[in-house]
Tab-separated table of C-alpha atoms and ligand atoms in Angstrom:
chain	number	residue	atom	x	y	z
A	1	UNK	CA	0.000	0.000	0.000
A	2	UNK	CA	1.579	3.711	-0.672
A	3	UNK	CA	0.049	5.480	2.378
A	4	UNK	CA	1.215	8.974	0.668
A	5	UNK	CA	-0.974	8.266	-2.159
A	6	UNK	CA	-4.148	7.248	-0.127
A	7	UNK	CA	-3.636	10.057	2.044
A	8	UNK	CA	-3.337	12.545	-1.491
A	9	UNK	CA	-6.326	10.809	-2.542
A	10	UNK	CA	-8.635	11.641	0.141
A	11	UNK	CA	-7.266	15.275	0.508
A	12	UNK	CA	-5.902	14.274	3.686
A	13	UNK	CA	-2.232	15.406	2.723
A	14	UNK	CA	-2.532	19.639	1.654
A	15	UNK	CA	0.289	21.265	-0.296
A	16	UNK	CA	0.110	25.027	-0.111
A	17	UNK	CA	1.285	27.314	2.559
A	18	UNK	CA	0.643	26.377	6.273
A	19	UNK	CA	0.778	28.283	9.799
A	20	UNK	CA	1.822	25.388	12.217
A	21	UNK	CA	0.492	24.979	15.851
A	22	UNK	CA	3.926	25.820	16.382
A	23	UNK	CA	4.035	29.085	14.453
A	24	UNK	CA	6.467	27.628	12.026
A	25	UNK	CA	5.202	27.607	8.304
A	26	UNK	CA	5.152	24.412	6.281
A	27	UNK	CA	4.113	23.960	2.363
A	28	UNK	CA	2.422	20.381	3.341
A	29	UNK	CA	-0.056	19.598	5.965
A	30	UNK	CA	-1.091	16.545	7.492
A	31	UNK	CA	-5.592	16.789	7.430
A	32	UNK	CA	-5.685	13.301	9.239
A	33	UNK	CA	-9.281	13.184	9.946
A	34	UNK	CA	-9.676	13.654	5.774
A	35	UNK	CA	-8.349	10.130	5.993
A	36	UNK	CA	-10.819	7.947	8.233
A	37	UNK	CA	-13.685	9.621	5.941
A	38	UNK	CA	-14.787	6.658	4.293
A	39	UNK	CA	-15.167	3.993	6.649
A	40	UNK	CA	-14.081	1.083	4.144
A	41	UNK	CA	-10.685	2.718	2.901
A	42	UNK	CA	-10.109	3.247	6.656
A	43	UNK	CA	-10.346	-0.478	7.566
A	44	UNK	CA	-7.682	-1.107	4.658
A	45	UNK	CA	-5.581	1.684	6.993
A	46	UNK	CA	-6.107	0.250	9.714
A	47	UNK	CA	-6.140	-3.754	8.761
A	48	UNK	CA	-2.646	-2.638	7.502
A	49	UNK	CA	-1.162	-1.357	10.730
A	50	UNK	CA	-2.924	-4.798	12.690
A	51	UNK	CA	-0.384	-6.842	10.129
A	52	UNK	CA	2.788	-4.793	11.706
A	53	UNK	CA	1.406	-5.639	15.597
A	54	UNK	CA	0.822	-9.092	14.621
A	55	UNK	CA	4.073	-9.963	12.986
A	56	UNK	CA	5.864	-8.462	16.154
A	57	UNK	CA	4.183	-10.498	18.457
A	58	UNK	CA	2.734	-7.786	20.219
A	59	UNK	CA	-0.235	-9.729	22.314
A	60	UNK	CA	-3.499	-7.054	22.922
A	61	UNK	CA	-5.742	-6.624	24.805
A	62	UNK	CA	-7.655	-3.716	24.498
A	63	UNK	CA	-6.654	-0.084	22.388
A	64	UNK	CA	-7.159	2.686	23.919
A	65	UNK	CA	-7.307	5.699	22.028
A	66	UNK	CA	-7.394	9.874	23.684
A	67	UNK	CA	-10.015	11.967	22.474
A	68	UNK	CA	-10.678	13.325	20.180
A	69	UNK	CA	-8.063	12.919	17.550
A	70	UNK	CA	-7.622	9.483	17.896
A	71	UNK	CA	-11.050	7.691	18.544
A	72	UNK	CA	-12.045	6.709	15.009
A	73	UNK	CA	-8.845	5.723	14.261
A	74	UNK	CA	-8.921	3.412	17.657
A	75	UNK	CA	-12.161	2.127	17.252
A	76	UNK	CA	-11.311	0.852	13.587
A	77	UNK	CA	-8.004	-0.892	14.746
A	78	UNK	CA	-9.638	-2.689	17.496
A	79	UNK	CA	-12.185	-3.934	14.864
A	80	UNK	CA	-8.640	-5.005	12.641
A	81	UNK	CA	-7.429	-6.741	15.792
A	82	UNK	CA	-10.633	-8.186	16.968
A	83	UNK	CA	-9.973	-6.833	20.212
A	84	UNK	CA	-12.099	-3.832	22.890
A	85	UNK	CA	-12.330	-0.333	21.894
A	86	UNK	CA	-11.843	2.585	24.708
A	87	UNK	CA	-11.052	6.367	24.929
A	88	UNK	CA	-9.568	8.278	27.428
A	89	UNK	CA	-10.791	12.649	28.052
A	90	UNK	CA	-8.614	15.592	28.363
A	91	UNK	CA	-8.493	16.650	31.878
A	92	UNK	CA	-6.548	19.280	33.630
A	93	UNK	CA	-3.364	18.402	32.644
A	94	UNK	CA	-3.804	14.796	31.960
A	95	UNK	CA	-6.353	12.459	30.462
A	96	UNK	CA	-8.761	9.778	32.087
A	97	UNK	CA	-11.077	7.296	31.706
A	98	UNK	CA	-14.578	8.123	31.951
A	99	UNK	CA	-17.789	7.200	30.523
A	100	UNK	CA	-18.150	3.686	32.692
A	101	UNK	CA	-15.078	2.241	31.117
A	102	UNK	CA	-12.651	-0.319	32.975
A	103	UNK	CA	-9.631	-1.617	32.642
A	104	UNK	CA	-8.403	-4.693	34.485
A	105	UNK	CA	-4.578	-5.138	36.431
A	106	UNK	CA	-2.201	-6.163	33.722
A	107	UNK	CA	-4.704	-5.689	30.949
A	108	UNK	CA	-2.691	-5.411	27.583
A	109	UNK	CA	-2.939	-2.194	25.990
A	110	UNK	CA	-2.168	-0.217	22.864
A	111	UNK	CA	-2.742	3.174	22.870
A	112	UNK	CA	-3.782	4.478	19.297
A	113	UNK	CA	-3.701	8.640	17.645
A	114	UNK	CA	-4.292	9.094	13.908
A	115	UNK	CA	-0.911	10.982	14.117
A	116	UNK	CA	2.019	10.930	16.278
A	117	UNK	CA	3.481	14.564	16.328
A	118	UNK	CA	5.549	15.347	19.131
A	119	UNK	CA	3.232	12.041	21.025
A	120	UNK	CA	2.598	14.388	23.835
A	121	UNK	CA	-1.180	13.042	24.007
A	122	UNK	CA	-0.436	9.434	23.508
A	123	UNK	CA	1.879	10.047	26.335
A	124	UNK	CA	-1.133	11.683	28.294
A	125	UNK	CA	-3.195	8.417	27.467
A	126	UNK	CA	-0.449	5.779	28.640
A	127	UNK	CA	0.058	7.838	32.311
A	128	UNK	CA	-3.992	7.969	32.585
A	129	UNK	CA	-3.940	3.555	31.595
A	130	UNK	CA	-0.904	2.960	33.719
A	131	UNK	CA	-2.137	4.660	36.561
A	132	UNK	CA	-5.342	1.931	36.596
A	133	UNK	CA	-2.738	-0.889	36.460
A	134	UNK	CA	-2.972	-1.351	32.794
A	135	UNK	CA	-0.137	-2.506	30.914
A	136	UNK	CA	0.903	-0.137	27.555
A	137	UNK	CA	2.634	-2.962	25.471
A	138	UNK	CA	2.705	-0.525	22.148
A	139	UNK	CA	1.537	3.102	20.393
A	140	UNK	CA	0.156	2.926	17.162
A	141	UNK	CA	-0.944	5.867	14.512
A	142	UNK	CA	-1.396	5.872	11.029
A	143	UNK	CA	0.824	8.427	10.391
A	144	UNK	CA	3.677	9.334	12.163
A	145	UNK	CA	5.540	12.722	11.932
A	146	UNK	CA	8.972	11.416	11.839
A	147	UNK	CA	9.987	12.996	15.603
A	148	UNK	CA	9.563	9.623	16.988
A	149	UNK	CA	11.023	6.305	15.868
A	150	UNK	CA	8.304	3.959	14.060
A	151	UNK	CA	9.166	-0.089	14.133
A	152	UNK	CA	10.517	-0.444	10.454
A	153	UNK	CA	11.424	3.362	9.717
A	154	UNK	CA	14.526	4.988	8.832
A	155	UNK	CA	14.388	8.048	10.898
A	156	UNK	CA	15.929	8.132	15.001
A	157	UNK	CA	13.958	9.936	17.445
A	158	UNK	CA	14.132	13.839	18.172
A	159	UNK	CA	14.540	15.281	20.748
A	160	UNK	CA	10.942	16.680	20.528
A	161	UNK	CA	9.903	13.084	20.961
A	162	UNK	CA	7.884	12.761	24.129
A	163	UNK	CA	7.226	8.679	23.947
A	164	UNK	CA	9.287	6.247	25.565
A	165	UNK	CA	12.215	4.526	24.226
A	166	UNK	CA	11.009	1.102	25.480
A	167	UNK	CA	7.330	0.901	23.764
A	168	UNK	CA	7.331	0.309	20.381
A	169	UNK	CA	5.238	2.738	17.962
A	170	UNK	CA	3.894	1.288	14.768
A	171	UNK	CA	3.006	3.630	12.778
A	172	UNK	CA	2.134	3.357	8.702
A	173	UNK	CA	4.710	5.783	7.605
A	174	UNK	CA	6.515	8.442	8.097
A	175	UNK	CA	5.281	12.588	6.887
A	176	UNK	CA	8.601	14.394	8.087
A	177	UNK	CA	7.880	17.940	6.311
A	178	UNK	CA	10.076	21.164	6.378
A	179	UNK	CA	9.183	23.737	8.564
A	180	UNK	CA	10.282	27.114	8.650
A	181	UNK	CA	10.528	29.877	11.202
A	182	UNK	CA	8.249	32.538	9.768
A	183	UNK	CA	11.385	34.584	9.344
A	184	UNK	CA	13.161	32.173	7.438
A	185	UNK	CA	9.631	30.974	5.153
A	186	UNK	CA	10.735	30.625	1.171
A	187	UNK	CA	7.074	30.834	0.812
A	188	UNK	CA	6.779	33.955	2.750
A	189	UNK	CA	9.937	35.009	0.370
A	190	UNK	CA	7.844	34.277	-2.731
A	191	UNK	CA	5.439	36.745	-1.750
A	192	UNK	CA	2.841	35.170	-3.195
A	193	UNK	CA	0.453	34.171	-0.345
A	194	UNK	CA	0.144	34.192	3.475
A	195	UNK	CA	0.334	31.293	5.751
A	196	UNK	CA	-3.043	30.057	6.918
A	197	UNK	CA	-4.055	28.114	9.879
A	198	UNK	CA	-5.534	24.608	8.603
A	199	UNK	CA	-6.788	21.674	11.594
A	200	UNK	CA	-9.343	20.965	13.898
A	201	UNK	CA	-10.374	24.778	14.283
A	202	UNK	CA	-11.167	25.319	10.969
B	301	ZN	ZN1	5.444	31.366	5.247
């Protein structure tokens, strides 16, 4: 599967001229949630990454995914791995588990984004599982953003990296983009248009 090109064909993977989270500019931009639009092209995603986590022997349990980013993108690789689906909440610096869901002493858990940036809210989700007694035996995303080390990928970790060294992340491939201080933007150079703000806010 070329995960670029599925991503370019659902107009999940923007080229133009991008203001970051950050406040770096980029000329590519990662629309993740474009991705998981049709449900059936999603399960070929997701099937996909359930292949890498079988062939390393990683045993699961349950994949738990935080909110809201991630949910549809759990949800569909616990129905790849024929395993239970839960989501953690934002909380005052954290996340938790709400809603009536469990998790059991030792239970075996992946936690699951649709893209790894930095990982700072898969991190969130593993503290909120661990601190039940559940056992984070792997991350997973679709995409990752090449600041963390995927099983199988080229790249070492940054330093931005917040995910541990010792838990494996499968991810489908890796989007590392340029990014430029505004200051330094060829783009903003060019002259010929102004950053704008894609995401989850607009
Ligand atoms: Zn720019």
């Amino acid at each position: 599967m070329n995960v670029e090109q599925v991503y370019k064909d659902a107009n999940a993977l923007l080229d133009g001229h991008f203001l970051l989270a950050s406040g770096n500019h980029s000329s590519r931009y990662l629309q993740s949630a474009k991705v998981m639009e049709y449900p059936k092209k999603a399960a070929l995603l997701t099937d996909a990454l359930a292949t890498m986590i079988h062939k390393a022997g990683i045993e699961v349990d349950t994949v738990c995914a935080p909110a809201l980013g991630g949910v549809l993108t759990g949800y569909e690789l616990a129905r790849s791995l024929d395993v239970r689906s839960i989501f953690v909440e934002k909380k005052e610096g954290g996340m938790e588990l709400r809603r009536g869901f469990t998790i059991a002493k030792g239970e075996k858990i992946i936690i699951c984004e649709d893209i790894i940036t930095t990982g700072g809210s898969a991190l969130k989700a593993a503290k909120a599982i661990e601190a039940l007694g559940g056992n984070v035996v792997a991350f997973a995303s679709l995409a990752n953003r090449g600041f963390c080390k995927r099983v199988g990928g080229n790249d070492t970790a940054k330093p931005e990296c917040s995910l541990p060294e010792n838990i494996p992340l499968f991810a489908l491939d890796d989007f590392t983009f340029e990014m430029y201080a505004p200051e330094d933007c060829p783009l903003c150079k060019e002259g010929k248009s102004e950053a704008i703000k894609p995401g989850s806010k607009s």
